[in-house]
Tab-separated table of C-alpha atoms in Angstrom:
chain	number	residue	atom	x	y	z
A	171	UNK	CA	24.816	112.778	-61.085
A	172	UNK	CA	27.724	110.718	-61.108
A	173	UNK	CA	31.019	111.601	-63.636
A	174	UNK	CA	33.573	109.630	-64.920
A	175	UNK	CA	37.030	110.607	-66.553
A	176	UNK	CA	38.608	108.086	-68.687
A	177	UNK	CA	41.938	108.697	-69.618
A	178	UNK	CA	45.018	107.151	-71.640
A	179	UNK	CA	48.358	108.644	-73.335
A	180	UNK	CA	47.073	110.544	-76.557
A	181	UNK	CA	43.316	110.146	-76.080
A	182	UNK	CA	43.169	108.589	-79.388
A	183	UNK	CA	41.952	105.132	-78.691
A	184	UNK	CA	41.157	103.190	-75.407
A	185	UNK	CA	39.943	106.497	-73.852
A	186	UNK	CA	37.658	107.687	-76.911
A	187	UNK	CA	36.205	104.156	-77.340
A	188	UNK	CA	35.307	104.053	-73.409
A	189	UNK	CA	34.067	107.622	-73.537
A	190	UNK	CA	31.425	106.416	-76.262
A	191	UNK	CA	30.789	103.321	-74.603
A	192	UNK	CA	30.088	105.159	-71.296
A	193	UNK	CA	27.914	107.859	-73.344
A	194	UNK	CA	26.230	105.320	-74.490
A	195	UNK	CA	25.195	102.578	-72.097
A	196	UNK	CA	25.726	104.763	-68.453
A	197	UNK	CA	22.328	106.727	-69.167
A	198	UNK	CA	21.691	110.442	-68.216
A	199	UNK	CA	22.704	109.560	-64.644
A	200	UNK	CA	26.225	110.144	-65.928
A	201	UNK	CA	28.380	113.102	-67.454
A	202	UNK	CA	31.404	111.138	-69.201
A	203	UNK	CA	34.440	112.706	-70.353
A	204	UNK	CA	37.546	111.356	-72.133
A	205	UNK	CA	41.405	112.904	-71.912
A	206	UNK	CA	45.015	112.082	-72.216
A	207	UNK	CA	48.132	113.190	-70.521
A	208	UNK	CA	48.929	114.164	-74.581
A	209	UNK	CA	46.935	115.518	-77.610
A	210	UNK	CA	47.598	112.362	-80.423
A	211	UNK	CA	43.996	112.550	-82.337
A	212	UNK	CA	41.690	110.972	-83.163
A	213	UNK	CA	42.940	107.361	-84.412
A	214	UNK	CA	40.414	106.170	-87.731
A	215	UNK	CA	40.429	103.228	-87.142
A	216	UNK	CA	38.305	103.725	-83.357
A	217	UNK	CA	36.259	105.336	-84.990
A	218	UNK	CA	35.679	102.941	-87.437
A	219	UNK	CA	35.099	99.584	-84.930
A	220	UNK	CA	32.983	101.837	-82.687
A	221	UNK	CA	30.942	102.262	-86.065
A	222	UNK	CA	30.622	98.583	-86.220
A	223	UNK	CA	29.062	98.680	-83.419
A	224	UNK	CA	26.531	101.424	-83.797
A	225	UNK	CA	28.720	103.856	-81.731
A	226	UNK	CA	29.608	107.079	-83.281
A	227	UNK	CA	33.038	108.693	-81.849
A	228	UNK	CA	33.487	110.812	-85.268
A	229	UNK	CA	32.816	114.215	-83.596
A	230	UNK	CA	35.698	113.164	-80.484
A	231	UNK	CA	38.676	114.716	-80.493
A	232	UNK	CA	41.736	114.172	-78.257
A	233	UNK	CA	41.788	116.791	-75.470
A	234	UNK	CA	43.836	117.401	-72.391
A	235	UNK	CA	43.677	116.331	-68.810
A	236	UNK	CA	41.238	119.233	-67.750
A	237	UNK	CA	42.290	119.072	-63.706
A	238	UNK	CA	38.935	120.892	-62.530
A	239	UNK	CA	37.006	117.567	-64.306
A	240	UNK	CA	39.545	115.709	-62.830
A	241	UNK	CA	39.180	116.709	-59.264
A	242	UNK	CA	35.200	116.460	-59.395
A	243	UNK	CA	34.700	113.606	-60.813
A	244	UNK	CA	33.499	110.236	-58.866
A	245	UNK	CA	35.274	107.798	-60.888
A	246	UNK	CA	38.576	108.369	-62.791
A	247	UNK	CA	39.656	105.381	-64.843
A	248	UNK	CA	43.482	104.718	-66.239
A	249	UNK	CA	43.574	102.844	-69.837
A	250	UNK	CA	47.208	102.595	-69.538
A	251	UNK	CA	50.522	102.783	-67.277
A	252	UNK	CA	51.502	105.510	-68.358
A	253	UNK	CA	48.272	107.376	-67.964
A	254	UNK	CA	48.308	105.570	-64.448
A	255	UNK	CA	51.501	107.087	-63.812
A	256	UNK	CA	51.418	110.392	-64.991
A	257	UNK	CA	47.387	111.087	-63.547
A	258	UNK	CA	48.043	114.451	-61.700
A	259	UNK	CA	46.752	113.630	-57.693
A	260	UNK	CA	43.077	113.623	-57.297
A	261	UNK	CA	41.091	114.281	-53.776
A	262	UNK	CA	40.904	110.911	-51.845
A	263	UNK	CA	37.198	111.403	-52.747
A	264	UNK	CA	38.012	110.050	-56.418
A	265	UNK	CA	37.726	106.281	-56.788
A	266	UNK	CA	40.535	105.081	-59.379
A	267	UNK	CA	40.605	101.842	-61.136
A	268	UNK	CA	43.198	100.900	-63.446
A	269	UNK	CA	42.317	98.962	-66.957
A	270	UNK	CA	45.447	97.915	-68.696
A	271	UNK	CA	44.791	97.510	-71.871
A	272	UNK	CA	47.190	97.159	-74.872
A	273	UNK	CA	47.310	100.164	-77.386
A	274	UNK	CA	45.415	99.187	-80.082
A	275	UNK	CA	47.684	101.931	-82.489
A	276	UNK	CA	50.469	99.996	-81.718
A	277	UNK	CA	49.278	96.798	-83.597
A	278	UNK	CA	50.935	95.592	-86.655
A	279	UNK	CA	50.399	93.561	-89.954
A	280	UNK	CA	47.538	93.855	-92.228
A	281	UNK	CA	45.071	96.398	-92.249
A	282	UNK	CA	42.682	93.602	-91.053
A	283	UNK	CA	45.260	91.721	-88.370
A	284	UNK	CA	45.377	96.116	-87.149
A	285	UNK	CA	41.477	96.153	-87.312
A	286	UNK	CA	41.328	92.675	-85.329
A	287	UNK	CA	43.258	94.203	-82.108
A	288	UNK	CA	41.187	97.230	-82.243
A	289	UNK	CA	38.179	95.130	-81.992
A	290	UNK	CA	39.764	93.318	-79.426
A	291	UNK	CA	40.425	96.655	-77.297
A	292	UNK	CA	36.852	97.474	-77.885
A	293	UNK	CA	35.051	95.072	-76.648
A	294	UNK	CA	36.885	94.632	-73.877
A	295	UNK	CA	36.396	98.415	-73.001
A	296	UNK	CA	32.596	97.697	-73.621
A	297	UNK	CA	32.386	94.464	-71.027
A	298	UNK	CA	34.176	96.990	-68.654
A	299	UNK	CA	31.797	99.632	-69.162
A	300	UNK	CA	28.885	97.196	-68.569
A	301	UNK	CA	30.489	96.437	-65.353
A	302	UNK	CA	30.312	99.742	-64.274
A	303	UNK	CA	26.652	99.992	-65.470
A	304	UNK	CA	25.837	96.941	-63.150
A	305	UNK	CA	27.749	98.192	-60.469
A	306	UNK	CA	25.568	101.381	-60.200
Protein backbone atom coordinates (compact mmCIF):
# COMPACT_ATOMS: atom_id res chain seq x y z
CA UNK A 1 0.00 0.00 0.00
CA UNK A 2 1.28 3.17 -1.00
CA UNK A 3 0.90 6.58 1.51
CA UNK A 4 0.93 9.99 0.85
CA UNK A 5 1.41 13.09 3.24
CA UNK A 6 0.16 16.31 2.03
CA UNK A 7 1.14 19.14 3.85
CA UNK A 8 0.85 23.13 3.94
CA UNK A 9 1.26 25.96 6.78
CA UNK A 10 -1.96 25.58 9.04
CA UNK A 11 -3.52 22.51 7.42
CA UNK A 12 -6.57 24.47 6.90
CA UNK A 13 -6.93 24.57 3.18
CA UNK A 14 -4.73 23.27 0.24
CA UNK A 15 -3.71 20.29 2.45
CA UNK A 16 -7.38 19.31 3.72
CA UNK A 17 -8.83 19.75 0.19
CA UNK A 18 -5.95 17.35 -1.29
CA UNK A 19 -6.35 14.97 1.62
CA UNK A 20 -10.15 14.53 0.50
CA UNK A 21 -9.36 14.54 -2.98
CA UNK A 22 -6.73 11.78 -2.45
CA UNK A 23 -9.33 9.85 -0.06
CA UNK A 24 -11.42 10.02 -2.56
CA UNK A 25 -10.18 9.24 -6.04
CA UNK A 26 -6.59 7.19 -4.93
CA UNK A 27 -8.75 3.98 -3.96
CA UNK A 28 -7.91 1.56 -1.04
CA UNK A 29 -4.43 1.16 -2.55
CA UNK A 30 -3.66 4.32 -0.60
CA UNK A 31 -3.56 5.53 3.17
CA UNK A 32 -3.69 9.52 2.79
CA UNK A 33 -2.96 11.83 5.46
CA UNK A 34 -3.01 15.65 5.67
CA UNK A 35 -0.69 18.03 8.17
CA UNK A 36 0.83 21.40 8.59
CA UNK A 37 3.99 22.71 10.05
CA UNK A 38 1.03 24.75 12.33
CA UNK A 39 -2.45 23.93 13.83
CA UNK A 40 -4.81 26.97 11.95
CA UNK A 41 -8.27 24.84 11.59
CA UNK A 42 -10.31 23.98 9.69
CA UNK A 43 -11.08 26.98 7.14
CA UNK A 44 -15.33 26.89 6.24
CA UNK A 45 -15.10 27.83 3.40
CA UNK A 46 -12.92 24.26 2.14
CA UNK A 47 -15.21 22.68 3.45
CA UNK A 48 -17.82 24.25 1.79
CA UNK A 49 -16.31 24.04 -2.15
CA UNK A 50 -15.27 20.45 -1.37
CA UNK A 51 -19.16 20.12 -0.64
CA UNK A 52 -19.81 21.41 -4.04
CA UNK A 53 -18.21 18.89 -5.21
CA UNK A 54 -19.57 15.91 -3.37
CA UNK A 55 -16.45 15.79 -1.08
CA UNK A 56 -17.00 15.89 2.56
CA UNK A 57 -13.86 17.37 4.65
CA UNK A 58 -16.34 18.38 7.69
CA UNK A 59 -14.93 15.74 10.11
CA UNK A 60 -10.90 17.11 9.13
CA UNK A 61 -9.23 18.88 11.44
CA UNK A 62 -5.80 20.58 11.23
CA UNK A 63 -3.14 18.34 12.84
CA UNK A 64 0.59 18.39 13.13
CA UNK A 65 3.46 17.12 11.09
CA UNK A 66 3.39 13.53 12.70
CA UNK A 67 7.36 12.66 11.72
CA UNK A 68 6.81 8.72 12.04
CA UNK A 69 3.99 9.28 8.93
CA UNK A 70 6.37 11.42 7.58
CA UNK A 71 9.32 9.16 7.37
CA UNK A 72 7.14 6.12 5.99
CA UNK A 73 5.39 7.49 3.64
CA UNK A 74 6.11 7.02 -0.34
CA UNK A 75 5.06 10.32 -1.45
CA UNK A 76 5.20 13.58 0.60
CA UNK A 77 3.71 16.55 -1.22
CA UNK A 78 4.43 20.50 -0.27
CA UNK A 79 1.23 22.91 -0.93
CA UNK A 80 3.32 25.80 -0.15
CA UNK A 81 6.97 27.39 0.37
CA UNK A 82 6.82 27.56 3.46
CA UNK A 83 5.68 24.04 4.07
CA UNK A 84 8.52 23.25 1.44
CA UNK A 85 10.85 24.93 3.60
CA UNK A 86 10.12 24.05 6.92
CA UNK A 87 9.34 19.90 5.93
CA UNK A 88 11.58 18.26 8.67
CA UNK A 89 14.25 15.79 6.39
CA UNK A 90 12.70 12.67 5.17
CA UNK A 91 14.74 9.26 4.17
CA UNK A 92 15.97 9.62 0.50
CA UNK A 93 13.34 6.84 0.09
CA UNK A 94 10.50 9.65 0.15
CA UNK A 95 9.67 11.10 -3.26
CA UNK A 96 8.79 14.97 -2.78
CA UNK A 97 7.02 17.10 -5.21
CA UNK A 98 6.29 20.58 -4.63
CA UNK A 99 2.66 22.19 -5.66
CA UNK A 100 2.68 25.89 -5.18
CA UNK A 101 -0.40 26.92 -4.84
CA UNK A 102 -1.76 30.31 -3.59
CA UNK A 103 -3.55 30.30 -0.10
CA UNK A 104 -6.91 30.36 -0.79
CA UNK A 105 -7.53 32.13 3.07
CA UNK A 106 -5.63 34.81 1.92
CA UNK A 107 -8.15 35.96 -0.81
CA UNK A 108 -10.02 39.12 -0.54
CA UNK A 109 -13.31 40.96 -1.62
CA UNK A 110 -16.69 39.54 -1.56
CA UNK A 111 -17.73 36.54 0.02
CA UNK A 112 -18.21 35.22 -3.58
CA UNK A 113 -14.78 36.87 -5.28
CA UNK A 114 -13.25 34.66 -1.59
CA UNK A 115 -15.39 31.59 -2.68
CA UNK A 116 -14.12 31.99 -6.46
CA UNK A 117 -10.23 31.52 -5.40
CA UNK A 118 -11.12 28.69 -3.23
CA UNK A 119 -12.65 27.01 -6.12
CA UNK A 120 -9.83 27.89 -8.02
CA UNK A 121 -7.35 26.14 -5.39
CA UNK A 122 -9.61 23.20 -5.55
CA UNK A 123 -9.71 22.17 -8.63
CA UNK A 124 -6.45 22.61 -9.27
CA UNK A 125 -5.59 20.31 -6.22
CA UNK A 126 -8.14 17.82 -7.83
CA UNK A 127 -6.35 17.81 -11.58
CA UNK A 128 -3.16 17.19 -9.42
CA UNK A 129 -4.57 14.44 -7.58
CA UNK A 130 -5.79 12.82 -10.84
CA UNK A 131 -2.30 13.00 -11.96
CA UNK A 132 -1.15 11.05 -9.31
CA UNK A 133 -4.03 8.54 -9.85
CA UNK A 134 -2.77 8.09 -13.53
CA UNK A 135 0.62 7.95 -12.58
CA UNK A 136 0.04 4.79 -10.40
Amino acid sequence: MKQVYFLCTGNSCRSQMAEGFAQELLGSNWRVASAGVERHGLNPNAVKVMAEVGVDIADHHSKLIDLDYLNSSDLVVTLCGDARDKCPMTPVSVEKQHWPLPDPAGATGTEAEKLAVFRTVRDEIRERVLALREAD
